[in-house]
PDB file of N, CA, C and O in Angstrom:
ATOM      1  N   UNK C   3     -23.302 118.419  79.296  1.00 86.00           N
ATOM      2  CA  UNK C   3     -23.645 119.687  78.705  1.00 86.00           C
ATOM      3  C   UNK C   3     -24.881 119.503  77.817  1.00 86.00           C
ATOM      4  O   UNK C   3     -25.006 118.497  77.120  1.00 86.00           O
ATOM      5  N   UNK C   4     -25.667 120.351  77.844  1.00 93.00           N
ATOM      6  CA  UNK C   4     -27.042 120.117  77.437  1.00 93.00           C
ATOM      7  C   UNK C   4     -26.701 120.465  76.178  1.00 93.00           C
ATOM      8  O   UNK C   4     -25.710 121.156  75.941  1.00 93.00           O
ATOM      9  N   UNK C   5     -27.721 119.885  75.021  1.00 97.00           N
ATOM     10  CA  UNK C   5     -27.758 120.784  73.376  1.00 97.00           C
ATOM     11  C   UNK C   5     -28.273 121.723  73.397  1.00 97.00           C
ATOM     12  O   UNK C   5     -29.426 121.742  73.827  1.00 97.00           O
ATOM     13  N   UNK C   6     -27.617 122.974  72.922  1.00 97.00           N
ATOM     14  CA  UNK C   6     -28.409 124.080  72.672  1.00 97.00           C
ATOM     15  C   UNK C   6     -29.527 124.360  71.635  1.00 97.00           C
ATOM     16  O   UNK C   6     -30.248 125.325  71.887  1.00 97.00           O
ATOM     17  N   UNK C   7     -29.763 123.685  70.553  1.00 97.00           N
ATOM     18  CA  UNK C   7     -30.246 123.315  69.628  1.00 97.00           C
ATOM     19  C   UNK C   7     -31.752 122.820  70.125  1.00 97.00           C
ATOM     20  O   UNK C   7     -32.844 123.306  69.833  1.00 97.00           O
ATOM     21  N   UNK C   8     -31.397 121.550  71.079  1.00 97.00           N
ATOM     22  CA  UNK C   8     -32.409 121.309  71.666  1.00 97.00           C
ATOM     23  C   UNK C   8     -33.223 121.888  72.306  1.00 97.00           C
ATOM     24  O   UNK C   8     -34.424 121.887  72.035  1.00 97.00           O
ATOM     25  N   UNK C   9     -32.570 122.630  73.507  1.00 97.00           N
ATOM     26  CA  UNK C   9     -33.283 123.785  74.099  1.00 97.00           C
ATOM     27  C   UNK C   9     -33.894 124.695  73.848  1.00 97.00           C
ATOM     28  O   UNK C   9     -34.552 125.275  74.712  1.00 97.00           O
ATOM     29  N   UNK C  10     -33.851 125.071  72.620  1.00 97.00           N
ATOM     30  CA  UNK C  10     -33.896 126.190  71.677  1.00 97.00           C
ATOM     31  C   UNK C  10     -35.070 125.596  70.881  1.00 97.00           C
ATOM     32  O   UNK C  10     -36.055 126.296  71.116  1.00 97.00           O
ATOM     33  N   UNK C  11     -35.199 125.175  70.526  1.00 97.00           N
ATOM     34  CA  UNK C  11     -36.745 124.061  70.503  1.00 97.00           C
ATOM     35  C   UNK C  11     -37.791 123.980  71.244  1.00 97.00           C
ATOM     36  O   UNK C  11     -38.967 124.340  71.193  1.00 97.00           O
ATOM     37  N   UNK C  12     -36.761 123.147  72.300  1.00 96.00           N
ATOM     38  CA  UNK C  12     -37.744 123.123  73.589  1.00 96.00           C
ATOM     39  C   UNK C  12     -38.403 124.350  74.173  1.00 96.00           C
ATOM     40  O   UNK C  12     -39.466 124.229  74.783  1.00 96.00           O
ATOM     41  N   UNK C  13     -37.759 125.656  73.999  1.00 96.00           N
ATOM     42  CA  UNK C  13     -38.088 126.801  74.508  1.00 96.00           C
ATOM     43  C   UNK C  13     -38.779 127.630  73.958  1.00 96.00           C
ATOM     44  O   UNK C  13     -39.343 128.573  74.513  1.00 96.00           O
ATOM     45  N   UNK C  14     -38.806 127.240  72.326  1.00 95.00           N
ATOM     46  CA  UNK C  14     -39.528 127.890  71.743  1.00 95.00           C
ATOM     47  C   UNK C  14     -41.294 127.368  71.547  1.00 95.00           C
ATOM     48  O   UNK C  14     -42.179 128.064  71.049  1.00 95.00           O
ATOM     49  N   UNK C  15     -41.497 125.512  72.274  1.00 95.00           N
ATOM     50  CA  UNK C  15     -42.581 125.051  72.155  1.00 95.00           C
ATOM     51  C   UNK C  15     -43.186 126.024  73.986  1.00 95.00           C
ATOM     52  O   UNK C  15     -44.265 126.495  74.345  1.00 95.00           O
ATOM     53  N   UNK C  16     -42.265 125.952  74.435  1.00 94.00           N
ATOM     54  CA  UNK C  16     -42.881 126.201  76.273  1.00 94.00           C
ATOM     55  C   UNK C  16     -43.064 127.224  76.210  1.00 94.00           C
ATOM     56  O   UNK C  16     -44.202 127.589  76.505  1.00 94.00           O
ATOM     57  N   UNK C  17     -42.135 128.175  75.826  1.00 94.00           N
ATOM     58  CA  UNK C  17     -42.406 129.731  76.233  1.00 94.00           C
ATOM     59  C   UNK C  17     -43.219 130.544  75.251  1.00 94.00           C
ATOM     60  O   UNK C  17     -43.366 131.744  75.485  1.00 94.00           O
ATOM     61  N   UNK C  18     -43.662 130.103  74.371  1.00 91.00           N
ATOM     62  CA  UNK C  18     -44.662 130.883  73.236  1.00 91.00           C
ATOM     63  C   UNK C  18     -45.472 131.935  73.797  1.00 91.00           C
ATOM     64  O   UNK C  18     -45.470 133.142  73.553  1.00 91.00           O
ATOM     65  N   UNK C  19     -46.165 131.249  74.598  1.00 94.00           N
ATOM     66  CA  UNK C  19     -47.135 132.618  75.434  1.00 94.00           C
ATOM     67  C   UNK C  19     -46.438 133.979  75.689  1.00 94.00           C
ATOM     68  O   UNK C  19     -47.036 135.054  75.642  1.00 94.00           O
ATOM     69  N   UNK C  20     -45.080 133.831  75.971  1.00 94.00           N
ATOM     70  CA  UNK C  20     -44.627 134.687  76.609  1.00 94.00           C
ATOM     71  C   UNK C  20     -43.826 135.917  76.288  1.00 94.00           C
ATOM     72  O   UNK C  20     -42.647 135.627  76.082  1.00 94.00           O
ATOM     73  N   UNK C  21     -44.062 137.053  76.193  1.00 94.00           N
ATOM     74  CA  UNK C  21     -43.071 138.247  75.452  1.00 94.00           C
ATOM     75  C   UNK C  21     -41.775 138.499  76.320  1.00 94.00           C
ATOM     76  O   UNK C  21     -41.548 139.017  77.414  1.00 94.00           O
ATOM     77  N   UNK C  22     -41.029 137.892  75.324  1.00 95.00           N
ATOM     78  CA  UNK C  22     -39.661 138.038  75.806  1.00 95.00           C
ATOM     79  C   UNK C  22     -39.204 139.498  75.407  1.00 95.00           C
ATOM     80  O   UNK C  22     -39.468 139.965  74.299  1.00 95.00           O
ATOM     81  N   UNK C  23     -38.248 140.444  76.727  1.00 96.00           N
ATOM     82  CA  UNK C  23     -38.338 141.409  75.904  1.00 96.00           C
ATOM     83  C   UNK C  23     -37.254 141.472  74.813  1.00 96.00           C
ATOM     84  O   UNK C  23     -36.294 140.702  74.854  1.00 96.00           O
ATOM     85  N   UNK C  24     -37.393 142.332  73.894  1.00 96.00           N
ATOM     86  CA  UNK C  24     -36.001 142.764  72.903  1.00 96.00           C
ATOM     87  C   UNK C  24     -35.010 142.893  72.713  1.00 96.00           C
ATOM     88  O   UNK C  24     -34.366 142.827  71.666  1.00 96.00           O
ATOM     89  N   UNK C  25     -34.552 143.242  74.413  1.00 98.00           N
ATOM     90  CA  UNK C  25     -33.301 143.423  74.509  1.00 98.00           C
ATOM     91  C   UNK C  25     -32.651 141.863  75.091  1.00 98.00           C
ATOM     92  O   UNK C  25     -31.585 141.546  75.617  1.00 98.00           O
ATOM     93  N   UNK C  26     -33.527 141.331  74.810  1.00 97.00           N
ATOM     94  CA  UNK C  26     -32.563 139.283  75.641  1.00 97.00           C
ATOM     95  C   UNK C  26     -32.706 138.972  73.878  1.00 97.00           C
ATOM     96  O   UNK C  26     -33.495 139.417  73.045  1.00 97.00           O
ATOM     97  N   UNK C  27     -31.840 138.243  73.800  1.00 97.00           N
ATOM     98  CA  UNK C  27     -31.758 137.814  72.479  1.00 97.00           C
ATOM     99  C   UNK C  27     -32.369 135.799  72.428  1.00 97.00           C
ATOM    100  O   UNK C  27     -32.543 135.301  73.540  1.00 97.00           O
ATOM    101  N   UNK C  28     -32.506 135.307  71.765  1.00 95.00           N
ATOM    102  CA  UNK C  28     -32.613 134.056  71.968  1.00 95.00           C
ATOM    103  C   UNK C  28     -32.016 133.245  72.509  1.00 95.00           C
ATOM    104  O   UNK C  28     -32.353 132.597  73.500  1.00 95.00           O
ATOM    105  N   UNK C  29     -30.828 133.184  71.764  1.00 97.00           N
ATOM    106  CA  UNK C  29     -29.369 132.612  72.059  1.00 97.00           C
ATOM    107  C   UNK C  29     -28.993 132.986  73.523  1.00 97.00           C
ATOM    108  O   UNK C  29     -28.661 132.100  74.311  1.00 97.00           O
ATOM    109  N   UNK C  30     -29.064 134.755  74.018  1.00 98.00           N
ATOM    110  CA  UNK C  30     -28.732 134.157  75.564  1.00 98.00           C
ATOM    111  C   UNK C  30     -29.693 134.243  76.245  1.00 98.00           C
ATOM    112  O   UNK C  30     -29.668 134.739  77.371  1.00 98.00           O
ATOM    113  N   UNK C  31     -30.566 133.844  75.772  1.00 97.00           N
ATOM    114  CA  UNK C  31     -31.586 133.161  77.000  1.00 97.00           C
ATOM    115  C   UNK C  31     -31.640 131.766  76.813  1.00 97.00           C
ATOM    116  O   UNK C  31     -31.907 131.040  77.771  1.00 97.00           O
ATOM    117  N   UNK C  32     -31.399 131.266  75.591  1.00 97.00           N
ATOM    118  CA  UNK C  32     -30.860 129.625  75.779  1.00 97.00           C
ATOM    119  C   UNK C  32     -29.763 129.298  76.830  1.00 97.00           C
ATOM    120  O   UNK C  32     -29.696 128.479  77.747  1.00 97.00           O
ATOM    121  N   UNK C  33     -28.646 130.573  76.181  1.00 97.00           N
ATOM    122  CA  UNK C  33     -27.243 129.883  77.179  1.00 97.00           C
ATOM    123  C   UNK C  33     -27.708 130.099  78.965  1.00 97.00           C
ATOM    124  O   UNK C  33     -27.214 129.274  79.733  1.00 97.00           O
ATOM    125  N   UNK C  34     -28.466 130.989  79.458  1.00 97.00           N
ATOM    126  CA  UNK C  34     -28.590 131.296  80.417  1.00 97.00           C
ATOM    127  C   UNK C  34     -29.336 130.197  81.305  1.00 97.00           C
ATOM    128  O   UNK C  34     -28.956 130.001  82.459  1.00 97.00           O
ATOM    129  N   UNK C  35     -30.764 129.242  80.568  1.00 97.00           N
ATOM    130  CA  UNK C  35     -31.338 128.892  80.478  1.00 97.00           C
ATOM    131  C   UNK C  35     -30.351 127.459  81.032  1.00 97.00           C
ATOM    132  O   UNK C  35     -30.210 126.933  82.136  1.00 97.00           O
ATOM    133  N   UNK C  36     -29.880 127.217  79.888  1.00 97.00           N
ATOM    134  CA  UNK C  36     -28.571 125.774  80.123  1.00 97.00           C
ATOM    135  C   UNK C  36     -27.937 126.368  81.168  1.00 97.00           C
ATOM    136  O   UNK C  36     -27.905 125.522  82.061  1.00 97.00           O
ATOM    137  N   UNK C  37     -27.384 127.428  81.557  1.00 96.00           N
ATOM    138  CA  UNK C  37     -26.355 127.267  82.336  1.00 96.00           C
ATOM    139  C   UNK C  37     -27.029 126.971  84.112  1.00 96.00           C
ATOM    140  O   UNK C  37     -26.379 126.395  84.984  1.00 96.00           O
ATOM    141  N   UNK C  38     -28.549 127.571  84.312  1.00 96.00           N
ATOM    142  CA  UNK C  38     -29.358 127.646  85.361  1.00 96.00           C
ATOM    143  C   UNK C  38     -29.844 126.313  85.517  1.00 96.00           C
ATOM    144  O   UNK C  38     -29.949 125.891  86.669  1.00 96.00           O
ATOM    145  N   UNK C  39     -30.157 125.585  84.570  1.00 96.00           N
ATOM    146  CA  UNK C  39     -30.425 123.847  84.460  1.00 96.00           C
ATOM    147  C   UNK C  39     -29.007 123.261  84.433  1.00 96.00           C
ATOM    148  O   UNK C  39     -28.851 122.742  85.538  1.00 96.00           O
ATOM    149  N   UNK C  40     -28.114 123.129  83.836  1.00 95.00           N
ATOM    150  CA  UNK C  40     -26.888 122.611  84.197  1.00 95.00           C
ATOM    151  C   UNK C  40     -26.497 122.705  85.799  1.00 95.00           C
ATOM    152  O   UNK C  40     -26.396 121.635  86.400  1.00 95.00           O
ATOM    153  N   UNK C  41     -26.313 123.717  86.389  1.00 93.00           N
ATOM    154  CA  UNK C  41     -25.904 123.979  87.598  1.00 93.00           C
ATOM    155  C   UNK C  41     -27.049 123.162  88.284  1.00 93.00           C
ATOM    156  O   UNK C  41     -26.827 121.987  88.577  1.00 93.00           O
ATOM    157  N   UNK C  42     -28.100 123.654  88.517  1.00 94.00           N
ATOM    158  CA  UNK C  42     -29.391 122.812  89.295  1.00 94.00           C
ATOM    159  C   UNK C  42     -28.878 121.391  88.813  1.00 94.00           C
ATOM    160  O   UNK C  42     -28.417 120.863  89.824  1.00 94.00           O
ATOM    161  N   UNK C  43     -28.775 120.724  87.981  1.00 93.00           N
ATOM    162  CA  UNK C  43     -28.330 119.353  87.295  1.00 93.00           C
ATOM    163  C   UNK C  43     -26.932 118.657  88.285  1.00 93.00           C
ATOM    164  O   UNK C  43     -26.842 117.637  88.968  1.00 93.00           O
ATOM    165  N   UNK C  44     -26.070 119.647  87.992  1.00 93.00           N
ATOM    166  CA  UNK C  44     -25.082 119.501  89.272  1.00 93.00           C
ATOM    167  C   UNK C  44     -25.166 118.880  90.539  1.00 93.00           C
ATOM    168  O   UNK C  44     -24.753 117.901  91.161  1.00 93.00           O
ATOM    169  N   UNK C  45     -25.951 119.980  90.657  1.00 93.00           N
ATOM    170  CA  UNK C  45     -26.880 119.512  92.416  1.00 93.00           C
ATOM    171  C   UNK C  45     -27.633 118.390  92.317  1.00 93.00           C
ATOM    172  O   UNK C  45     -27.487 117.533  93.190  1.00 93.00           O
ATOM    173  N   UNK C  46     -28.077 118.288  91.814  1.00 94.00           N
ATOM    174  CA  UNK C  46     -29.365 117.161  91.791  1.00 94.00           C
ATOM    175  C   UNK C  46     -28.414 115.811  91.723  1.00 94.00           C
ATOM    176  O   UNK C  46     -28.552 114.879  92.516  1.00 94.00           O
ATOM    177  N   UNK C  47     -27.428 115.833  90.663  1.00 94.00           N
ATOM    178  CA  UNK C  47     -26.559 114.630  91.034  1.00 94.00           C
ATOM    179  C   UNK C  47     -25.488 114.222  91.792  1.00 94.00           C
ATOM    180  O   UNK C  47     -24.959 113.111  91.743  1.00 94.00           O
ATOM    181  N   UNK C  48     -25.228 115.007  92.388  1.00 94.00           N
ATOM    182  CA  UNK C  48     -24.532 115.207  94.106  1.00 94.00           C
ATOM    183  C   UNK C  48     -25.380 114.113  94.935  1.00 94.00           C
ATOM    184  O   UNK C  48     -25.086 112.995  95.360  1.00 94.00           O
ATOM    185  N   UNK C  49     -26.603 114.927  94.993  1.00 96.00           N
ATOM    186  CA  UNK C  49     -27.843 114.356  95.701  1.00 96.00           C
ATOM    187  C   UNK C  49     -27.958 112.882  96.038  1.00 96.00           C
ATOM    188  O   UNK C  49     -27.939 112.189  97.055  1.00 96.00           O
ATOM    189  N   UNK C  50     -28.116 112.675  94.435  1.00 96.00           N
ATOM    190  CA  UNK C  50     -28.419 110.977  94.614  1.00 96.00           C
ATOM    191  C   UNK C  50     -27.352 110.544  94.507  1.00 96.00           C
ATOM    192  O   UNK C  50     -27.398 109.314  94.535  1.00 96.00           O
ATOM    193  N   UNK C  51     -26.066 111.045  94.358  1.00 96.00           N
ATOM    194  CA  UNK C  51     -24.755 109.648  94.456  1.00 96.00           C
ATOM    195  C   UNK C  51     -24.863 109.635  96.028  1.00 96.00           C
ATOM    196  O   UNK C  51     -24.923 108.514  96.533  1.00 96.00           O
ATOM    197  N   UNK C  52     -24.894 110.676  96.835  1.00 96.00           N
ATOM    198  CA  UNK C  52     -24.882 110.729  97.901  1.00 96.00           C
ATOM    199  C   UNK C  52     -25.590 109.051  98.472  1.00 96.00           C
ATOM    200  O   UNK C  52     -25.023 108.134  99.066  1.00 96.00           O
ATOM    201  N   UNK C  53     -27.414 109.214  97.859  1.00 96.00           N
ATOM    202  CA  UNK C  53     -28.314 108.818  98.411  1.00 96.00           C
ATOM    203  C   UNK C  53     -28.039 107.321  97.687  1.00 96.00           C
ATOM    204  O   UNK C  53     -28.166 106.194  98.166  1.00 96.00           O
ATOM    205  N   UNK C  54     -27.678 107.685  96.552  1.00 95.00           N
ATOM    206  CA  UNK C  54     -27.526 105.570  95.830  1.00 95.00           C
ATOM    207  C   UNK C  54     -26.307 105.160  96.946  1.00 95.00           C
ATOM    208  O   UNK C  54     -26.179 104.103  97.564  1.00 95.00           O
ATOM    209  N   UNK C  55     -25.793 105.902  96.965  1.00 96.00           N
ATOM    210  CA  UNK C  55     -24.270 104.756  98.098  1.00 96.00           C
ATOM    211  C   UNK C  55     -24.623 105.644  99.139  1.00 96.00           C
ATOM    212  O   UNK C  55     -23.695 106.408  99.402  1.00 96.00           O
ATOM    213  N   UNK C  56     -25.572 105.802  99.781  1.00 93.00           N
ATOM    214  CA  UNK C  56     -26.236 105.756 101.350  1.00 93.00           C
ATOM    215  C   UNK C  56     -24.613 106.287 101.876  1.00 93.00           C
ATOM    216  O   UNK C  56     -23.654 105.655 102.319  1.00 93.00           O
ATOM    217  N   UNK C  57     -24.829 107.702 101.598  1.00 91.00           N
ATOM    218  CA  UNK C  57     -23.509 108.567 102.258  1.00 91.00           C
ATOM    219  C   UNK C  57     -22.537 107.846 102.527  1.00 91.00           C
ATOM    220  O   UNK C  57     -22.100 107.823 103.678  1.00 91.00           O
ATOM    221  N   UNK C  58     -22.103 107.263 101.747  1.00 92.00           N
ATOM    222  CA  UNK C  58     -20.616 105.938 102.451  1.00 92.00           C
ATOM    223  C   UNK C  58     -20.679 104.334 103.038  1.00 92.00           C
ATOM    224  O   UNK C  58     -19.863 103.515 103.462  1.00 92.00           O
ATOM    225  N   UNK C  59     -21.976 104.385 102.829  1.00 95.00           N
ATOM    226  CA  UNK C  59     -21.865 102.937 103.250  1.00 95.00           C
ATOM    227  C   UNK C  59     -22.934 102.210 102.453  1.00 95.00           C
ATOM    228  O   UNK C  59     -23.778 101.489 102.985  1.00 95.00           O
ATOM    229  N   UNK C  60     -22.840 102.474 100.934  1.00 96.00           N
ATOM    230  CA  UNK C  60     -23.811 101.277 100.299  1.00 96.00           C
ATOM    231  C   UNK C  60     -23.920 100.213 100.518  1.00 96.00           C
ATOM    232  O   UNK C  60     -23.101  99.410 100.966  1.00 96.00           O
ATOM    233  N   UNK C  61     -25.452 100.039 100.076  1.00 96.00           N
ATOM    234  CA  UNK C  61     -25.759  98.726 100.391  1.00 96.00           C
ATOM    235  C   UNK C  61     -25.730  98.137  98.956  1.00 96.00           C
ATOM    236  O   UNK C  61     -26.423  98.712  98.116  1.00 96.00           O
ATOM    237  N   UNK C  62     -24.998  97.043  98.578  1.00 97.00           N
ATOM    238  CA  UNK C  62     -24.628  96.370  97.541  1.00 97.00           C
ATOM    239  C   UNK C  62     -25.444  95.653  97.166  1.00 97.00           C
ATOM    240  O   UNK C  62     -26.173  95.875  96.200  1.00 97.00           O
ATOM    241  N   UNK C  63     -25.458  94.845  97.741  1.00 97.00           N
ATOM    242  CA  UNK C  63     -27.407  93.751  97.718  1.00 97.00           C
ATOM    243  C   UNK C  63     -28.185  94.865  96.923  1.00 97.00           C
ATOM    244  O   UNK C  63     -28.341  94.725  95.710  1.00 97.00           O
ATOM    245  N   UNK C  64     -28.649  95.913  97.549  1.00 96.00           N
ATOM    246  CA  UNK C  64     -29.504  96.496  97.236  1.00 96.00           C
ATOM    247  C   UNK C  64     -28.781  97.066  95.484  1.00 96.00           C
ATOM    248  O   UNK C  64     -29.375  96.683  94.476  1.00 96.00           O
ATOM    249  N   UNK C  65     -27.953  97.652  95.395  1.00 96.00           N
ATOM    250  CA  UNK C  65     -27.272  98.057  94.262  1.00 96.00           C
ATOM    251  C   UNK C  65     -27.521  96.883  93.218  1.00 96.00           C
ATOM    252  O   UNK C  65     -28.406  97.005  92.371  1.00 96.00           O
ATOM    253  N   UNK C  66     -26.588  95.542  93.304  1.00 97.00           N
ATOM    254  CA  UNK C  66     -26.873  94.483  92.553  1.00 97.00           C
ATOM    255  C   UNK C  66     -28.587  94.411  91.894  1.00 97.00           C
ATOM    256  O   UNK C  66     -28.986  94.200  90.749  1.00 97.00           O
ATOM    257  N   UNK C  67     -29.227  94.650  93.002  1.00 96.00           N
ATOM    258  CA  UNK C  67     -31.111  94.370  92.502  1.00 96.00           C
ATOM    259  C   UNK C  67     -31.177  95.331  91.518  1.00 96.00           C
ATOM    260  O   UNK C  67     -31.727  94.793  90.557  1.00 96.00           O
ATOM    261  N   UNK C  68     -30.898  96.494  91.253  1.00 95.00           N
ATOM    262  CA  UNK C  68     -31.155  97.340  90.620  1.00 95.00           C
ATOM    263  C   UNK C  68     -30.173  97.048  89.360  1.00 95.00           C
ATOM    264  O   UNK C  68     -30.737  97.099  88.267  1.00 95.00           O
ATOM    265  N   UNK C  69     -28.950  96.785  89.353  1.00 96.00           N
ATOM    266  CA  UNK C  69     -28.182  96.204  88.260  1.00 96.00           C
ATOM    267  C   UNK C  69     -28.998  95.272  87.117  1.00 96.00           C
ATOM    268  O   UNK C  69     -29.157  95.332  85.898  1.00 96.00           O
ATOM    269  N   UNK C  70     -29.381  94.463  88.098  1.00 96.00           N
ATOM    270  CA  UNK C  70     -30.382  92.863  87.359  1.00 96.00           C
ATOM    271  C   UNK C  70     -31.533  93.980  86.935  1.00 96.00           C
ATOM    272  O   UNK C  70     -31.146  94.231  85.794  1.00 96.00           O
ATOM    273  N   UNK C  71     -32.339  94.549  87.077  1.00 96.00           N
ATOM    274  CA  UNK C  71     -33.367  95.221  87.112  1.00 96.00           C
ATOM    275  C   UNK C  71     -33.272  95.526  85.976  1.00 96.00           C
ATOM    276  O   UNK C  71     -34.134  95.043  85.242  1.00 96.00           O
ATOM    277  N   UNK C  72     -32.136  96.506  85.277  1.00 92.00           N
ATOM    278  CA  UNK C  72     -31.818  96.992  84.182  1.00 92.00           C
ATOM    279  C   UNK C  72     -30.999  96.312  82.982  1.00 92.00           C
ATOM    280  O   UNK C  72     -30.497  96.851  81.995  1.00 92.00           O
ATOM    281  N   UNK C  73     -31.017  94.885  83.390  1.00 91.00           N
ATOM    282  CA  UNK C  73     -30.170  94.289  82.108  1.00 91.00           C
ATOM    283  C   UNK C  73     -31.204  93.907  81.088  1.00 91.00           C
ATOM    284  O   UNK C  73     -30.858  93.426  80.009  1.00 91.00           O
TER     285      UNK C  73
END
C-alpha cells in the first residue's frame, strides 16, 4: 500500500501546472491516484513472478546469479 502522504507530495511537485477542478478534492485524487497505481502495481507484479520463475519452470542457476549479485 502506497503512503498517501507521499503521494500527496509527489503530486503536488508533478501536477502544479495543472487546474484541478474544485469539485475533486486533494485527498480523492490522491486516493484515486493510489488506488489506479496500486492496481497497475498488481499487474506489473504478476508479470515478473511469472517471468523470474519462467512460467513454472525456473531456472535456478540463473536465480542463484542474481542472489550473489545482491549480497
Amino acid at each position: 500500500m502506497l503512503d498517501r502522504e507521499v503521494v500527496k507530495e509527489f503530486l503536488d511537485d508533478r501536477i502544479e501546472d495543472l487546474e484541478v477542478p474544485k469539485d475533486i478534492s486533494k485527498n480523492a485524487l490522491v486516493e484515486a491516484f493510489c488506488q489506479y497505481t496500486e492496481d497497475d502495481y498488481y499487474e506489473w507484479l504478476k508479470d515478473n513472478c511469472k517471468s523470474f520463475f519462467d512460467h513454472g519452470n525456473p531456472d535456478w542457476d540463473w536465480i542463484r546469479d542474481r542472489i550473489k549479485a545482491n549480497e
